[in-house]
Amino acid sequence: MSLYRDTGAVVARGIIPGATRALLRAGSLLLDTLLPPDCPSCHGDVDRAGHFCPTCFRQLTFIADPCCARCGQPFVSASFGGARMICAPCEETPPPWHAGRAALVYDEWSRRLILGLKYGDRTELAPILAAHMGRIGRSMLDRADIVVPVPLHRRRLFGRRYNQAALLAWALARQARIAVGPDTLVRVRATAPLARLGRAARRDILRGVIAIRPTRRDAIANRRVVLVDDVMTTGATLGECTRVLLAAGAASVDVLVAARAPAPDEALHPEKSAVSRERYAVAR
Ligand SMILES: [Zn+2]
Ligand SMILES: [Zn+2]
């Protein structure tokens, strides 16, 4: 596994002696003095690098419990999730992964950060978002063997130069001190955006699009995988990646994303679904 092991994890696991750690701390303090840390969102002054300023922190919608155990959708109250803490859409069509968590609601504010990471070369946002993902996904990371990102087609990779999901996976693996498999999954062909398509059409388009790299099969067999992406919208791509990992022999797959789109019917019109109508009445 050493090939897969992030060297940062080895360093963090206590191989650095105390004196060196103190020096590194002093170095970081010196750096903060020379280059004062700024808010990752608005670039205003903050006390510590990687922290949002109070104004931006208030605008971002961080997801905390209670939320759906399968897709991370936040609930208005614990009773909204029923006895098993599962939202109505997940109850009606369970996703193929085991547990799912998201750090932020995908809205105007988190979109700025995600787009900055995705298209704006703001790679410094990866460890900041990963820290929040690690917090909400702690239990799944504690039981995981390896972190695997949703792959980007090589044509897109060529245009953007990096896969934002892989950067998040690297940062998470380093922070959680577990292995990372950045090239475990490959996208065999590019697909158009799926958000406007129906469930069946999305499934058809995605069939055969994701594959496991043959040389990485051994690293996945019997391993507990945390699958990572920047945004969960329909969950179709994450679902296809999960099916491929399970078919390759993964012991389990959990899903962890930086932000998830609110399910409009659930979040805004809970009366539209029979299951949520019942729960909404209980929650109120
Ligand atoms: Zn700010
Ligand atoms: Zn759900």
Coordinates of C-alpha atoms and ligand atoms in Angstrom, one line a residue:
M1 CA 0.0 0.0 0.0
S2 CA 3.0 2.3 0.3
L3 CA 2.5 3.5 -3.3
Y4 CA -0.9 4.7 -2.4
R5 CA -0.1 6.1 0.9
D6 CA 0.1 9.9 0.9
T7 CA 3.5 10.9 2.3
G8 CA 1.8 13.7 4.2
A9 CA 0.0 11.1 6.2
V10 CA 3.3 9.4 7.2
V11 CA 4.6 12.8 8.3
A12 CA 1.4 13.5 10.3
R13 CA 1.5 10.2 12.0
G14 CA 4.2 11.3 14.4
I15 CA 7.4 10.6 12.6
I16 CA 8.4 14.3 13.0
P17 CA 10.2 14.8 16.3
G18 CA 8.9 17.4 18.7
A19 CA 11.7 20.0 18.0
T20 CA 11.0 19.9 14.3
R21 CA 7.2 20.3 15.0
A22 CA 8.0 23.4 17.1
L23 CA 10.1 24.8 14.3
L24 CA 7.3 24.2 11.8
R25 CA 4.9 25.9 14.1
A26 CA 7.2 28.9 14.4
G27 CA 7.6 28.9 10.6
S28 CA 3.9 29.0 10.1
L29 CA 3.6 31.9 12.6
L30 CA 6.3 33.8 10.7
L31 CA 4.5 33.1 7.4
D32 CA 1.3 34.5 8.9
T33 CA 3.1 37.6 9.9
L34 CA 4.7 38.1 6.5
L35 CA 1.6 37.0 4.5
P36 CA -1.4 37.7 6.7
P37 CA -4.1 34.9 6.2
D38 CA -7.1 35.9 4.2
C39 CA -10.7 34.6 4.1
P40 CA -10.9 31.9 1.4
S41 CA -14.2 33.4 0.1
C42 CA -13.8 37.2 0.2
H43 CA -10.1 37.6 0.9
G44 CA -10.8 39.8 4.0
D45 CA -8.6 39.6 7.1
V46 CA -8.9 36.5 9.3
D47 CA -7.0 35.3 12.4
R48 CA -6.0 31.9 11.0
A49 CA -5.3 30.6 7.5
G50 CA -8.1 28.4 6.2
H51 CA -10.7 30.1 8.4
F52 CA -13.7 32.0 6.9
C53 CA -14.3 35.5 8.1
P54 CA -17.5 35.8 10.3
T55 CA -19.5 37.4 7.4
C56 CA -18.8 34.6 4.9
F57 CA -19.1 31.9 7.7
R58 CA -22.7 33.2 8.3
Q59 CA -23.5 33.0 4.6
L60 CA -22.3 29.4 4.1
T61 CA -24.9 26.8 5.0
F62 CA -22.9 24.0 6.7
I63 CA -24.8 20.7 7.1
A64 CA -25.0 19.2 10.5
D65 CA -27.1 16.5 12.0
P66 CA -30.0 15.8 11.6
C67 CA -29.5 14.9 7.9
C68 CA -30.3 11.9 5.7
A69 CA -27.9 9.0 6.4
R70 CA -27.8 8.0 2.7
C71 CA -27.5 11.4 0.9
G72 CA -26.7 14.0 3.5
Q73 CA -29.9 16.1 2.8
P74 CA -30.4 18.3 5.9
F75 CA -33.6 17.8 7.8
V76 CA -35.7 20.5 9.4
S77 CA -35.9 18.3 12.5
A78 CA -34.8 14.8 13.6
S79 CA -38.3 13.4 13.2
F80 CA -38.3 14.4 9.5
G81 CA -35.9 11.5 8.8
G82 CA -38.1 8.9 10.4
A83 CA -36.6 6.1 12.6
R84 CA -33.7 5.4 10.3
M85 CA -32.9 9.0 9.4
I86 CA -33.5 8.5 5.7
C87 CA -35.1 11.1 3.4
A88 CA -38.2 10.3 1.4
P89 CA -36.4 10.2 -2.0
C90 CA -33.7 7.8 -0.6
E91 CA -36.5 5.7 1.0
E92 CA -38.3 5.5 -2.4
T93 CA -35.1 4.8 -4.5
P94 CA -32.2 3.9 -2.2
P95 CA -28.8 4.9 -3.6
P96 CA -26.3 2.1 -4.2
W97 CA -23.8 3.4 -1.6
H98 CA -24.1 2.8 2.1
A99 CA -23.8 6.2 3.8
G100 CA -23.6 9.7 2.2
R101 CA -22.6 13.0 3.7
A102 CA -22.1 16.6 2.4
A103 CA -20.3 19.5 4.2
L104 CA -22.4 22.3 2.6
V105 CA -25.6 23.1 0.9
Y106 CA -24.9 23.9 -2.7
D107 CA -26.1 27.5 -3.0
E108 CA -24.9 30.8 -4.2
W109 CA -22.2 31.0 -1.6
S110 CA -20.8 27.5 -1.7
R111 CA -21.0 27.6 -5.5
R112 CA -18.4 30.4 -5.6
L113 CA -16.0 28.3 -3.6
I114 CA -16.6 25.1 -5.7
L115 CA -16.3 27.0 -9.0
G116 CA -13.1 28.6 -7.8
L117 CA -11.7 25.2 -7.0
K118 CA -13.0 23.6 -10.3
Y119 CA -12.3 26.3 -12.9
G120 CA -10.4 29.1 -11.1
D121 CA -7.1 27.3 -10.3
R122 CA -7.9 28.0 -6.6
T123 CA -6.4 24.7 -5.5
E124 CA -5.8 26.1 -2.0
L125 CA -9.5 25.6 -1.4
A126 CA -9.2 21.8 -1.5
P127 CA -7.8 21.4 2.0
I128 CA -10.2 24.0 3.4
L129 CA -13.3 22.2 2.0
A130 CA -11.8 18.9 2.9
A131 CA -11.5 19.9 6.6
H132 CA -15.3 20.6 6.6
M133 CA -16.0 17.3 4.7
G134 CA -13.8 15.4 7.2
R135 CA -15.8 16.9 10.1
I136 CA -19.2 15.8 8.8
G137 CA -17.8 12.5 7.4
R138 CA -15.7 11.5 10.4
S139 CA -17.4 8.2 11.1
M140 CA -17.2 7.0 7.5
L141 CA -13.5 8.0 7.3
D142 CA -12.8 6.3 10.6
R143 CA -13.9 3.0 9.1
A144 CA -12.5 3.5 5.6
D145 CA -9.4 2.0 4.0
I146 CA -9.1 4.2 1.0
V147 CA -10.4 7.5 -0.5
V148 CA -11.3 7.4 -4.2
P149 CA -12.3 10.5 -6.3
V150 CA -14.9 10.6 -9.0
P151 CA -12.8 10.6 -12.2
L152 CA -12.7 13.3 -14.8
H153 CA -12.5 12.5 -18.5
R154 CA -9.0 13.0 -19.8
R155 CA -10.2 15.6 -22.3
R156 CA -11.6 17.7 -19.4
L157 CA -8.4 16.9 -17.4
F158 CA -6.3 18.3 -20.2
G159 CA -8.4 21.6 -20.2
R160 CA -8.5 22.1 -16.4
R161 CA -5.1 20.5 -15.6
Y162 CA -6.4 18.8 -12.5
N163 CA -9.4 16.9 -11.2
Q164 CA -11.0 18.9 -8.4
A165 CA -12.4 15.7 -6.8
A166 CA -8.9 14.2 -6.7
L167 CA -7.6 17.3 -4.9
L168 CA -10.4 16.9 -2.3
A169 CA -9.6 13.2 -2.0
W170 CA -5.9 13.8 -1.5
A171 CA -6.6 16.5 1.2
L172 CA -9.1 14.2 3.0
A173 CA -6.8 11.2 2.9
R174 CA -3.9 13.4 4.3
Q175 CA -6.1 14.8 7.1
A176 CA -7.7 11.4 8.0
R177 CA -4.4 9.6 7.5
I178 CA -5.7 6.9 5.2
A179 CA -4.7 5.8 1.7
V180 CA -5.9 7.5 -1.5
G181 CA -6.4 6.0 -4.9
P182 CA -6.5 9.1 -7.2
D183 CA -6.5 7.1 -10.4
T184 CA -8.6 4.1 -9.3
L185 CA -11.6 5.0 -11.5
V186 CA -11.4 6.2 -15.1
R187 CA -14.0 7.9 -17.2
V188 CA -14.1 6.0 -20.5
R189 CA -16.0 8.7 -22.4
A190 CA -17.1 12.2 -21.7
T191 CA -20.8 12.9 -21.0
A192 CA -23.0 16.0 -21.3
P193 CA -24.3 17.5 -18.0
L194 CA -27.0 15.2 -16.6
A195 CA -28.9 17.6 -14.3
R196 CA -31.8 18.2 -16.8
L197 CA -32.3 14.5 -17.7
G198 CA -34.7 12.1 -16.0
R199 CA -33.5 9.2 -13.8
A200 CA -33.7 6.5 -16.5
A201 CA -32.0 8.7 -19.2
R202 CA -29.1 9.5 -16.8
R203 CA -28.7 5.8 -16.0
D204 CA -28.6 4.9 -19.7
I205 CA -26.1 7.6 -20.5
L206 CA -23.8 6.7 -17.7
R207 CA -23.8 2.9 -18.3
G208 CA -20.2 1.9 -19.2
V209 CA -18.9 5.4 -18.8
I210 CA -16.9 4.7 -15.6
A211 CA -14.5 1.8 -15.2
I212 CA -11.9 0.6 -12.7
R213 CA -8.3 0.8 -13.8
P214 CA -7.2 -2.9 -14.0
T215 CA -4.0 -2.3 -12.1
R216 CA -5.9 -0.8 -9.2
R217 CA -8.3 -3.7 -8.7
D218 CA -6.2 -5.2 -5.9
A219 CA -6.2 -1.9 -4.0
I220 CA -10.1 -2.0 -4.0
A221 CA -10.9 -5.7 -3.4
N222 CA -12.3 -6.1 0.1
R223 CA -11.5 -2.5 1.0
R224 CA -14.0 0.0 2.6
V225 CA -14.0 2.9 0.1
V226 CA -15.0 6.6 0.6
L227 CA -15.9 8.0 -2.8
V228 CA -15.3 11.7 -3.1
D229 CA -16.7 14.5 -5.3
D230 CA -17.1 18.2 -5.2
V231 CA -20.9 18.4 -5.7
M232 CA -23.8 15.9 -5.5
T233 CA -26.6 17.0 -7.7
T234 CA -28.6 14.0 -8.9
G235 CA -26.2 11.5 -7.5
A236 CA -26.2 9.6 -10.8
T237 CA -22.4 9.7 -11.4
L238 CA -21.7 8.9 -7.8
G239 CA -24.1 5.9 -8.1
E240 CA -22.4 4.7 -11.2
C241 CA -18.9 4.9 -9.6
T242 CA -20.3 3.1 -6.6
R243 CA -21.6 0.2 -8.8
V244 CA -18.2 -0.1 -10.5
L245 CA -16.4 -0.2 -7.1
L246 CA -18.7 -2.8 -5.7
A247 CA -18.5 -4.9 -8.9
A248 CA -14.7 -4.7 -8.4
G249 CA -15.1 -6.3 -5.0
A250 CA -15.1 -3.2 -2.6
A251 CA -16.3 -4.3 0.8
S252 CA -18.4 -1.1 1.1
V253 CA -18.7 2.3 -0.5
D254 CA -19.6 5.5 1.4
V255 CA -20.0 8.9 -0.4
L256 CA -18.6 12.2 0.8
V257 CA -19.0 15.5 -1.1
A258 CA -18.1 19.2 -0.4
A259 CA -21.7 20.4 -1.3
R260 CA -25.0 18.9 -2.2
A261 CA -27.8 20.5 -4.2
P262 CA -30.9 20.7 -2.1
A263 CA -33.6 18.3 -3.4
P264 CA -36.2 20.9 -4.4
D265 CA -39.3 18.8 -3.8
E266 CA -38.0 17.8 -0.4
A267 CA -36.5 21.1 0.8
L268 CA -39.1 23.5 -0.6
H269 CA -42.2 21.5 -1.1
P270 CA -42.3 18.7 1.4
E271 CA -46.0 18.2 0.8
K272 CA -45.3 16.8 -2.7
S273 CA -44.1 13.4 -1.5
A274 CA -46.3 11.0 0.4
V275 CA -43.5 9.9 2.8
S276 CA -42.3 13.5 3.5
R277 CA -45.9 14.7 3.9
E278 CA -46.4 12.3 6.7
R279 CA -43.0 13.2 8.3
Y280 CA -43.6 16.9 7.8
A281 CA -46.8 16.6 9.8
V282 CA -44.8 14.9 12.6
A283 CA -42.0 17.4 12.4
R284 CA -44.3 20.3 12.8
Ligands
ZN1 ZN -15.0 36.3 4.0
ZN2 ZN -31.5 11.0 1.3

